[in-house]
Amino acid sequence: MSDLTEGPSGRRRGRPPRTESAGTRDRILSAAREEFSERGYEKTSVRGIAKAAGVDSALVHHYFGTKEQVFAAAIEVAFAPALNASEVIEHGPLDGVGERLTRFVLGVWENPTTRTPLLAIVRSAVNNDTAAAVFRRLIASQLLRRITARLDLPDAELRVELAAAQLVGCAMLRYVIKVEPLASEDVERIIARVAPVVQGHLTGP
Amino acid sequence: MSDLTEGPSGRRRGRPPRTESAGTRDRILSAAREEFSERGYEKTSVRGIAKAAGVDSALVHHYFGTKEQVFAAAIEVAFAPALNASEVIEHGPLDGVGERLTRFVLGVWENPTTRTPLLAIVRSAVNNDTAAAVFRRLIASQLLRRITARLDLPDAELRVELAAAQLVGCAMLRYVIKVEPLASEDVERIIARVAPVVQGHLTGP
């Protein structure tokens, strides 16, 4: 419990001072990420996260709040590479956005380092409604808002989601379920087929 | 154990005689479906299925073999509505196949009776590699082969899988993760946007 003194108790959750407590917060977050990845949302407990981080459960609650809030903070970091998708859309000409986005998303999934935490998020979101709600809010606040601002078209959000659906489905079938021939197909051939579809969803008539 | 005498022990697994043992087999299958739906692949045991069906574990093994084989038999039934997709593709003109398939798949997901078992399969396949392998084989043997025969185009299997990816992604985002506005959008407006994409994957250049 002595760790609790590290953060002034009146401070807003999740915003520790930039002193030694930032190290503790990061350690908790890192433990949370590992626990959620390995066990999924349902089987992970705040107590387990605290134990893995070597701190008291009260400190986890102090920094992050509920299990749902720890999960939100943990997946925000794990999801960070995917959040760069909005930058991919923002930078460069709009008529190349389909290819840029397709290349980016498949790149994140091709790389095991970024694939593993993403897969853990997908598993938790598919299995648990609370985890799905956290994931949903993250997508809405971090991704949709920025991308739709760039598109500036009617139905921009729906367009983005249908484009995302094509990419999410590809990732599911290629990297998670691993159906053949899609799972072994050269990634450039997939990009060649999928990029025009994504472009069509985003900027087509 | 006395139930074991119902099926001649030399008979091939999963093919009981069409007498009273068919009832026992169905009862086991129905219990298996419920157990897998409720608990997912990993947490379901042959013992638990046997208990739910009111039979001895040995009888489950006798009719179906391993847990993996019980799962295959159980999801084949749960997946049956989705398997009709191949008929949807086989019947009717090829230039309307995108809309027929989109309408069919979203219809299966819109209906809670068919959505629930599908969701259970998806959850198991996303969580467990053995379950994913069973699902993968089912897709390959029951769905891909029949559809590609009808398409008769180069890369037919890849085309079908990329079309499926669009539909799987829509189902994931709309019915599982429930992102807005996709989750609340009128299904006809989704069909209007998705059907041409599916058609393009299947028969486009």
Short mmCIF file of C-alpha atoms in Angstrom, two decimals:
data_model
loop_
_atom_site.label_atom_id
_atom_site.label_comp_id
_atom_site.label_asym_id
_atom_site.label_seq_id
_atom_site.Cartn_x
_atom_site.Cartn_y
_atom_site.Cartn_z
CA MET A 1 0.00 0.00 0.00
CA SER A 2 2.97 2.31 0.53
CA ASP A 3 3.18 2.75 -3.26
CA LEU A 4 -0.07 4.67 -3.07
CA THR A 5 1.79 7.64 -1.69
CA GLU A 6 3.57 7.98 -5.01
CA GLY A 7 0.61 9.67 -6.68
CA PRO A 8 -1.20 12.54 -4.94
CA SER A 9 -4.61 11.09 -4.20
CA GLY A 10 -6.51 14.14 -5.43
CA ARG A 11 -5.07 13.79 -8.94
CA ARG A 12 -7.23 12.68 -11.86
CA ARG A 13 -6.97 9.00 -12.67
CA GLY A 14 -4.57 7.99 -15.38
CA ARG A 15 -2.63 11.27 -15.15
CA PRO A 16 0.19 10.60 -12.71
CA PRO A 17 2.85 13.24 -12.12
CA ARG A 18 5.90 12.87 -14.34
CA THR A 19 8.10 11.62 -11.53
CA GLU A 20 8.88 8.11 -10.32
CA SER A 21 5.18 7.22 -10.43
CA ALA A 22 5.21 7.28 -14.22
CA GLY A 23 7.44 4.20 -13.97
CA THR A 24 4.92 2.46 -11.72
CA ARG A 25 2.06 3.38 -14.01
CA ASP A 26 3.92 2.03 -17.04
CA ARG A 27 4.75 -1.15 -15.18
CA ILE A 28 1.07 -1.68 -14.36
CA LEU A 29 0.09 -0.94 -17.95
CA SER A 30 2.65 -3.34 -19.31
CA ALA A 31 1.50 -6.07 -16.91
CA ALA A 32 -2.12 -5.36 -17.87
CA ARG A 33 -1.30 -5.73 -21.55
CA GLU A 34 0.35 -9.07 -20.97
CA GLU A 35 -2.45 -10.36 -18.76
CA PHE A 36 -5.19 -9.31 -21.19
CA SER A 37 -3.21 -10.76 -24.11
CA GLU A 38 -2.65 -14.09 -22.46
CA ARG A 39 -5.94 -14.60 -20.66
CA GLY A 40 -8.41 -12.43 -22.54
CA TYR A 41 -10.68 -9.87 -20.93
CA GLU A 42 -12.89 -12.19 -18.91
CA LYS A 43 -10.20 -14.20 -17.19
CA THR A 44 -8.03 -11.20 -16.34
CA SER A 45 -8.46 -9.64 -12.89
CA VAL A 46 -7.17 -6.39 -11.40
CA ARG A 47 -5.65 -8.55 -8.66
CA GLY A 48 -3.75 -10.59 -11.29
CA ILE A 49 -2.49 -7.44 -13.00
CA ALA A 50 -1.36 -6.00 -9.68
CA LYS A 51 0.45 -9.23 -8.83
CA ALA A 52 2.21 -9.32 -12.20
CA ALA A 53 3.28 -5.68 -11.78
CA GLY A 54 4.42 -6.29 -8.21
CA VAL A 55 2.08 -3.68 -6.71
CA ASP A 56 -1.04 -3.65 -4.59
CA SER A 57 -4.46 -3.89 -6.31
CA ALA A 58 -5.40 -0.54 -4.75
CA LEU A 59 -2.66 1.12 -6.78
CA VAL A 60 -4.07 -0.28 -10.03
CA HIS A 61 -7.48 1.14 -9.08
CA HIS A 62 -5.84 4.41 -8.09
CA TYR A 63 -4.18 4.92 -11.47
CA PHE A 64 -6.77 3.44 -13.80
CA GLY A 65 -10.06 2.79 -12.00
CA THR A 66 -12.06 -0.31 -12.89
CA LYS A 67 -10.93 -3.37 -14.84
CA GLU A 68 -12.77 -1.92 -17.83
CA GLN A 69 -10.72 1.27 -17.55
CA VAL A 70 -7.43 -0.62 -17.22
CA PHE A 71 -8.41 -2.54 -20.36
CA ALA A 72 -9.17 0.69 -22.21
CA ALA A 73 -5.75 2.11 -21.29
CA ALA A 74 -3.98 -1.15 -22.17
CA ILE A 75 -5.58 -1.58 -25.58
CA GLU A 76 -5.07 2.06 -26.45
CA VAL A 77 -1.35 1.36 -26.39
CA ALA A 78 -1.64 -2.02 -28.12
CA PHE A 79 -3.90 -0.47 -30.73
CA ALA A 80 -1.58 2.49 -31.27
CA PRO A 81 -0.02 1.12 -34.49
CA ALA A 82 -3.51 0.70 -35.98
CA LEU A 83 -4.39 4.25 -34.95
CA ASN A 84 -1.71 5.49 -37.31
CA ALA A 85 -4.20 4.54 -40.02
CA SER A 86 -5.73 7.98 -39.64
CA GLU A 87 -2.37 9.58 -40.42
CA VAL A 88 -2.02 7.31 -43.44
CA ILE A 89 -5.34 8.66 -44.65
CA GLU A 90 -4.57 12.27 -43.78
CA HIS A 91 -1.23 12.41 -45.60
CA GLY A 92 -1.08 12.02 -49.35
CA PRO A 93 -3.58 12.38 -52.17
CA LEU A 94 -7.14 11.18 -51.65
CA ASP A 95 -7.14 9.04 -54.80
CA GLY A 96 -4.38 6.85 -53.37
CA VAL A 97 -5.96 6.45 -49.97
CA GLY A 98 -7.34 2.97 -50.70
CA GLU A 99 -3.94 1.55 -51.42
CA ARG A 100 -2.22 3.42 -48.57
CA LEU A 101 -4.77 2.20 -46.05
CA THR A 102 -4.81 -1.40 -47.34
CA ARG A 103 -1.02 -1.54 -47.36
CA PHE A 104 -0.88 -0.08 -43.88
CA VAL A 105 -3.47 -2.41 -42.29
CA LEU A 106 -2.09 -5.58 -43.89
CA GLY A 107 1.40 -4.41 -42.87
CA VAL A 108 0.34 -4.19 -39.23
CA TRP A 109 -1.08 -7.72 -39.46
CA GLU A 110 1.89 -9.14 -41.37
CA ASN A 111 4.26 -8.05 -38.61
CA PRO A 112 4.08 -10.49 -35.65
CA THR A 113 5.08 -7.75 -33.18
CA THR A 114 2.03 -5.67 -34.00
CA ARG A 115 -0.21 -8.64 -34.87
CA THR A 116 -0.06 -10.31 -31.44
CA PRO A 117 -1.54 -7.44 -29.37
CA LEU A 118 -4.13 -6.72 -32.08
CA LEU A 119 -5.21 -10.34 -32.08
CA ALA A 120 -5.57 -10.20 -28.30
CA ILE A 121 -7.84 -7.17 -28.62
CA VAL A 122 -9.93 -8.83 -31.33
CA ARG A 123 -10.28 -11.98 -29.21
CA SER A 124 -11.38 -10.01 -26.15
CA ALA A 125 -13.82 -7.89 -28.17
CA VAL A 126 -15.35 -10.94 -29.84
CA ASN A 127 -15.76 -12.75 -26.53
CA ASN A 128 -16.93 -10.09 -24.18
CA ASP A 129 -19.47 -7.31 -24.56
CA THR A 130 -17.71 -4.95 -22.17
CA ALA A 131 -14.44 -5.37 -24.04
CA ALA A 132 -16.32 -4.84 -27.31
CA ALA A 133 -17.76 -1.58 -25.94
CA VAL A 134 -14.30 -0.34 -24.96
CA PHE A 135 -12.94 -1.24 -28.40
CA ARG A 136 -15.93 0.43 -30.07
CA ARG A 137 -15.37 3.69 -28.18
CA LEU A 138 -11.69 3.60 -29.06
CA ILE A 139 -12.47 3.17 -32.76
CA ALA A 140 -15.05 5.96 -32.67
CA SER A 141 -12.97 8.49 -30.77
CA GLN A 142 -9.52 7.83 -32.21
CA LEU A 143 -10.10 6.59 -35.71
CA LEU A 144 -13.48 7.43 -37.21
CA ARG A 145 -13.56 11.07 -36.19
CA ARG A 146 -10.19 11.85 -37.72
CA ILE A 147 -10.74 9.91 -40.91
CA THR A 148 -14.19 11.27 -41.60
CA ALA A 149 -12.87 14.80 -41.10
CA ARG A 150 -10.41 14.16 -43.91
CA LEU A 151 -12.96 12.55 -46.24
CA ASP A 152 -15.55 15.30 -46.01
CA LEU A 153 -18.20 13.27 -47.89
CA PRO A 154 -21.78 12.32 -47.08
CA ASP A 155 -21.95 9.02 -45.18
CA ALA A 156 -18.25 9.37 -44.40
CA GLU A 157 -18.45 7.24 -41.26
CA LEU A 158 -20.36 4.46 -42.98
CA ARG A 159 -17.86 4.56 -45.86
CA VAL A 160 -14.95 4.20 -43.46
CA GLU A 161 -16.63 1.32 -41.65
CA LEU A 162 -17.40 -0.61 -44.84
CA ALA A 163 -13.81 -0.11 -45.98
CA ALA A 164 -12.69 -1.26 -42.54
CA ALA A 165 -15.02 -4.26 -42.85
CA GLN A 166 -13.20 -5.40 -45.99
CA LEU A 167 -9.86 -5.08 -44.20
CA VAL A 168 -11.05 -6.63 -40.93
CA GLY A 169 -12.53 -9.57 -42.85
CA CYS A 170 -9.26 -10.08 -44.76
CA ALA A 171 -7.32 -10.04 -41.50
CA MET A 172 -9.77 -12.50 -39.90
CA LEU A 173 -9.67 -14.99 -42.76
CA ARG A 174 -5.94 -14.66 -43.53
CA TYR A 175 -4.35 -14.30 -40.09
CA VAL A 176 -6.86 -15.70 -37.61
CA ILE A 177 -8.89 -18.47 -39.31
CA LYS A 178 -6.13 -18.93 -41.93
CA VAL A 179 -8.27 -20.12 -44.85
CA GLU A 180 -6.38 -21.14 -47.97
CA PRO A 181 -5.47 -19.86 -50.53
CA LEU A 182 -5.90 -16.45 -48.86
CA ALA A 183 -3.60 -17.29 -45.94
CA SER A 184 -0.61 -18.09 -48.17
CA GLU A 185 -1.28 -15.65 -51.00
CA ASP A 186 1.39 -13.07 -51.75
CA VAL A 187 0.43 -9.91 -49.86
CA GLU A 188 1.00 -7.71 -52.93
CA ARG A 189 -1.60 -9.69 -54.90
CA ILE A 190 -4.09 -9.20 -52.07
CA ILE A 191 -3.34 -5.48 -51.95
CA ALA A 192 -3.88 -5.27 -55.72
CA ARG A 193 -7.37 -6.74 -55.35
CA VAL A 194 -8.43 -5.12 -52.08
CA ALA A 195 -7.08 -1.56 -52.48
CA PRO A 196 -9.56 -0.58 -55.25
CA VAL A 197 -12.43 -1.88 -53.11
CA VAL A 198 -11.28 0.17 -50.12
CA GLN A 199 -10.83 3.20 -52.38
CA GLY A 200 -14.34 2.66 -53.77
CA HIS A 201 -15.89 2.54 -50.33
CA LEU A 202 -14.06 5.69 -49.21
CA THR A 203 -14.37 7.97 -52.22
CA GLY A 204 -16.60 6.18 -54.78
CA PRO A 205 -20.01 7.43 -55.90
CA MET B 1 -22.20 -47.85 -20.29
CA SER B 2 -25.17 -50.02 -21.33
CA ASP B 3 -26.02 -47.40 -23.98
CA LEU B 4 -22.91 -48.50 -25.81
CA THR B 5 -24.72 -51.62 -26.98
CA GLU B 6 -27.03 -49.42 -29.04
CA GLY B 7 -24.50 -48.96 -31.82
CA PRO B 8 -22.65 -51.97 -33.25
CA SER B 9 -19.07 -51.33 -32.24
CA GLY B 10 -17.65 -52.15 -35.67
CA ARG B 11 -19.64 -49.40 -37.36
CA ARG B 12 -17.93 -46.26 -38.66
CA ARG B 13 -18.07 -43.34 -36.25
CA GLY B 14 -20.85 -40.87 -36.77
CA ARG B 15 -22.93 -43.28 -38.82
CA PRO B 16 -25.26 -45.03 -36.38
CA PRO B 17 -27.98 -47.37 -37.64
CA ARG B 18 -31.30 -45.65 -38.24
CA THR B 19 -32.92 -47.14 -35.17
CA GLU B 20 -33.24 -45.86 -31.60
CA SER B 21 -29.56 -44.92 -31.56
CA ALA B 22 -30.19 -42.06 -33.98
CA GLY B 23 -32.13 -40.43 -31.13
CA THR B 24 -29.18 -40.82 -28.78
CA ARG B 25 -26.78 -39.45 -31.37
CA ASP B 26 -29.00 -36.40 -31.94
CA ARG B 27 -29.29 -35.86 -28.23
CA ILE B 28 -25.50 -35.86 -27.88
CA LEU B 29 -25.14 -33.51 -30.84
CA SER B 30 -27.71 -31.13 -29.47
CA ALA B 31 -26.00 -31.12 -26.05
CA ALA B 32 -22.64 -30.57 -27.75
CA ARG B 33 -23.99 -27.58 -29.66
CA GLU B 34 -25.27 -26.00 -26.49
CA GLU B 35 -22.09 -26.67 -24.54
CA PHE B 36 -19.85 -25.29 -27.29
CA SER B 37 -22.14 -22.26 -27.72
CA GLU B 38 -22.21 -21.43 -24.05
CA ARG B 39 -18.64 -22.24 -23.04
CA GLY B 40 -16.66 -22.00 -26.25
CA TYR B 41 -14.37 -24.71 -27.54
CA GLU B 42 -11.70 -24.61 -24.86
CA LYS B 43 -13.92 -24.84 -21.82
CA THR B 44 -16.16 -27.57 -23.26
CA SER B 45 -15.31 -31.17 -22.37
CA VAL B 46 -16.57 -34.50 -23.70
CA ARG B 47 -17.49 -35.32 -20.12
CA GLY B 48 -19.63 -32.17 -19.90
CA ILE B 49 -21.37 -32.96 -23.20
CA ALA B 50 -22.07 -36.51 -22.03
CA LYS B 51 -23.49 -35.24 -18.75
CA ALA B 52 -25.74 -32.71 -20.52
CA ALA B 53 -26.98 -35.44 -22.86
CA GLY B 54 -27.51 -37.89 -20.00
CA VAL B 55 -25.15 -40.51 -21.41
CA ASP B 56 -21.75 -41.92 -20.61
CA SER B 57 -18.64 -40.19 -22.01
CA ALA B 58 -17.72 -43.45 -23.75
CA LEU B 59 -20.85 -43.18 -25.86
CA VAL B 60 -19.86 -39.69 -27.04
CA HIS B 61 -16.47 -41.08 -28.05
CA HIS B 62 -18.16 -44.05 -29.70
CA TYR B 63 -20.36 -41.93 -31.93
CA PHE B 64 -18.06 -38.99 -32.67
CA GLY B 65 -14.50 -39.72 -31.52
CA THR B 66 -12.45 -36.89 -30.03
CA LYS B 67 -13.64 -33.51 -28.74
CA GLU B 68 -12.41 -32.02 -32.01
CA GLN B 69 -14.61 -34.45 -33.96
CA VAL B 70 -17.66 -33.73 -31.79
CA PHE B 71 -17.05 -30.03 -32.44
CA ALA B 72 -16.82 -30.63 -36.20
CA ALA B 73 -20.14 -32.50 -36.17
CA ALA B 74 -21.79 -29.87 -33.95
CA ILE B 75 -20.72 -26.86 -36.01
CA GLU B 76 -21.61 -28.56 -39.27
CA VAL B 77 -25.23 -28.43 -38.11
CA ALA B 78 -24.96 -24.91 -36.65
CA PHE B 79 -23.24 -23.75 -39.82
CA ALA B 80 -25.84 -25.39 -42.08
CA PRO B 81 -27.77 -22.15 -42.78
CA ALA B 82 -24.54 -20.50 -43.92
CA LEU B 83 -23.77 -23.47 -46.14
CA ASN B 84 -26.85 -22.66 -48.17
CA ALA B 85 -24.75 -19.80 -49.51
CA SER B 86 -23.44 -22.18 -52.15
CA GLU B 87 -27.00 -22.85 -53.35
CA VAL B 88 -27.62 -19.12 -53.44
CA ILE B 89 -24.65 -18.80 -55.74
CA GLU B 90 -25.53 -21.83 -57.85
CA HIS B 91 -29.11 -20.79 -58.58
CA GLY B 92 -29.80 -17.65 -60.60
CA PRO B 93 -27.81 -15.55 -63.04
CA LEU B 94 -24.14 -14.91 -62.33
CA ASP B 95 -24.47 -11.14 -62.66
CA GLY B 96 -26.81 -11.04 -59.67
CA VAL B 97 -24.69 -13.27 -57.48
CA GLY B 98 -23.19 -10.38 -55.49
CA GLU B 99 -26.56 -9.17 -54.33
CA ARG B 100 -27.95 -12.67 -53.70
CA LEU B 101 -24.95 -13.63 -51.59
CA THR B 102 -24.86 -10.34 -49.65
CA ARG B 103 -28.58 -10.51 -48.97
CA PHE B 104 -28.28 -14.12 -47.89
CA VAL B 105 -25.33 -13.65 -45.51
CA LEU B 106 -26.71 -10.51 -43.88
CA GLY B 107 -30.07 -12.29 -43.60
CA VAL B 108 -28.49 -15.15 -41.65
CA TRP B 109 -26.86 -12.61 -39.31
CA GLU B 110 -29.99 -10.45 -38.96
CA ASN B 111 -31.96 -13.43 -37.70
CA PRO B 112 -31.15 -14.14 -34.02
CA THR B 113 -31.95 -17.86 -34.42
CA THR B 114 -29.22 -18.33 -37.00
CA ARG B 115 -26.94 -15.60 -35.62
CA THR B 116 -26.42 -17.16 -32.19
CA PRO B 117 -24.85 -20.47 -33.31
CA LEU B 118 -22.78 -18.67 -35.96
CA LEU B 119 -21.45 -16.28 -33.34
CA ALA B 120 -20.52 -19.23 -31.15
CA ILE B 121 -18.55 -20.77 -34.02
CA VAL B 122 -16.80 -17.49 -34.75
CA ARG B 123 -15.90 -17.07 -31.07
CA SER B 124 -14.48 -20.58 -30.83
CA ALA B 125 -12.55 -20.22 -34.09
CA VAL B 126 -11.07 -16.87 -33.03
CA ASN B 127 -10.04 -18.22 -29.63
CA ASN B 128 -8.72 -21.64 -30.38
CA ASP B 129 -6.46 -22.94 -33.14
CA THR B 130 -8.00 -26.42 -33.18
CA ALA B 131 -11.48 -24.95 -33.51
CA ALA B 132 -10.17 -22.65 -36.26
CA ALA B 133 -8.78 -25.67 -38.12
CA VAL B 134 -12.12 -27.48 -37.92
CA PHE B 135 -13.94 -24.38 -39.17
CA ARG B 136 -11.36 -23.94 -41.95
CA ARG B 137 -11.85 -27.52 -43.19
CA LEU B 138 -15.62 -27.08 -43.11
CA ILE B 139 -15.40 -23.90 -45.20
CA ALA B 140 -13.05 -25.57 -47.68
CA SER B 141 -14.99 -28.79 -48.11
CA GLN B 142 -18.55 -27.50 -47.96
CA LEU B 143 -18.45 -24.00 -49.29
CA LEU B 144 -15.40 -23.13 -51.39
CA ARG B 145 -15.43 -26.24 -53.55
CA ARG B 146 -19.05 -25.80 -54.59
CA ILE B 147 -18.86 -22.09 -55.19
CA THR B 148 -15.65 -22.17 -57.18
CA ALA B 149 -17.11 -24.90 -59.39
CA ARG B 150 -19.95 -22.51 -60.25
CA LEU B 151 -17.67 -19.52 -60.86
CA ASP B 152 -15.26 -21.27 -63.22
CA LEU B 153 -12.82 -18.34 -63.26
CA PRO B 154 -9.09 -18.10 -62.58
CA ASP B 155 -8.40 -17.42 -58.90
CA ALA B 156 -11.96 -18.50 -58.12
CA GLU B 157 -11.12 -19.52 -54.54
CA LEU B 158 -9.28 -16.29 -53.79
CA ARG B 159 -12.19 -14.33 -55.30
CA VAL B 160 -14.68 -16.14 -53.08
CA GLU B 161 -12.55 -15.56 -49.99
CA LEU B 162 -12.12 -11.83 -50.62
CA ALA B 163 -15.88 -11.53 -51.16
CA ALA B 164 -16.37 -13.52 -47.96
CA ALA B 165 -13.89 -11.20 -46.21
CA GLN B 166 -16.10 -8.20 -47.04
CA LEU B 167 -19.14 -10.00 -45.65
CA VAL B 168 -17.35 -11.44 -42.59
CA GLY B 169 -15.98 -7.98 -41.78
CA CYS B 170 -19.46 -6.43 -42.08
CA ALA B 171 -20.87 -9.08 -39.77
CA MET B 172 -18.04 -8.56 -37.26
CA LEU B 173 -18.38 -4.78 -37.13
CA ARG B 174 -22.19 -4.67 -37.30
CA TYR B 175 -23.27 -7.65 -35.19
CA VAL B 176 -20.29 -8.47 -32.93
CA ILE B 177 -18.37 -5.25 -32.20
CA LYS B 178 -21.45 -3.16 -33.06
CA VAL B 179 -19.71 0.00 -34.30
CA GLU B 180 -21.96 2.90 -35.19
CA PRO B 181 -23.37 3.96 -37.60
CA LEU B 182 -22.93 0.53 -39.25
CA ALA B 183 -24.69 -1.33 -36.43
CA SER B 184 -27.91 0.68 -36.75
CA GLU B 185 -27.85 1.33 -40.49
CA ASP B 186 -30.79 0.06 -42.54
CA VAL B 187 -29.79 -3.34 -43.91
CA GLU B 188 -30.96 -2.43 -47.42
CA ARG B 189 -28.57 0.51 -47.54
CA ILE B 190 -25.73 -1.78 -46.54
CA ILE B 191 -26.71 -4.30 -49.19
CA ALA B 192 -26.78 -1.50 -51.79
CA ARG B 193 -23.17 -0.61 -50.97
CA VAL B 194 -21.75 -4.07 -50.34
CA ALA B 195 -23.40 -6.14 -53.08
CA PRO B 196 -21.46 -4.46 -55.95
CA VAL B 197 -18.20 -5.06 -54.07
CA VAL B 198 -19.02 -8.74 -53.59
CA GLN B 199 -20.03 -8.99 -57.25
CA GLY B 200 -16.77 -7.33 -58.25
CA HIS B 201 -14.67 -9.77 -56.24
CA LEU B 202 -16.54 -12.76 -57.67
CA THR B 203 -16.86 -11.91 -61.36
CA GLY B 204 -14.94 -8.66 -61.94
CA PRO B 205 -11.83 -8.34 -64.09
#
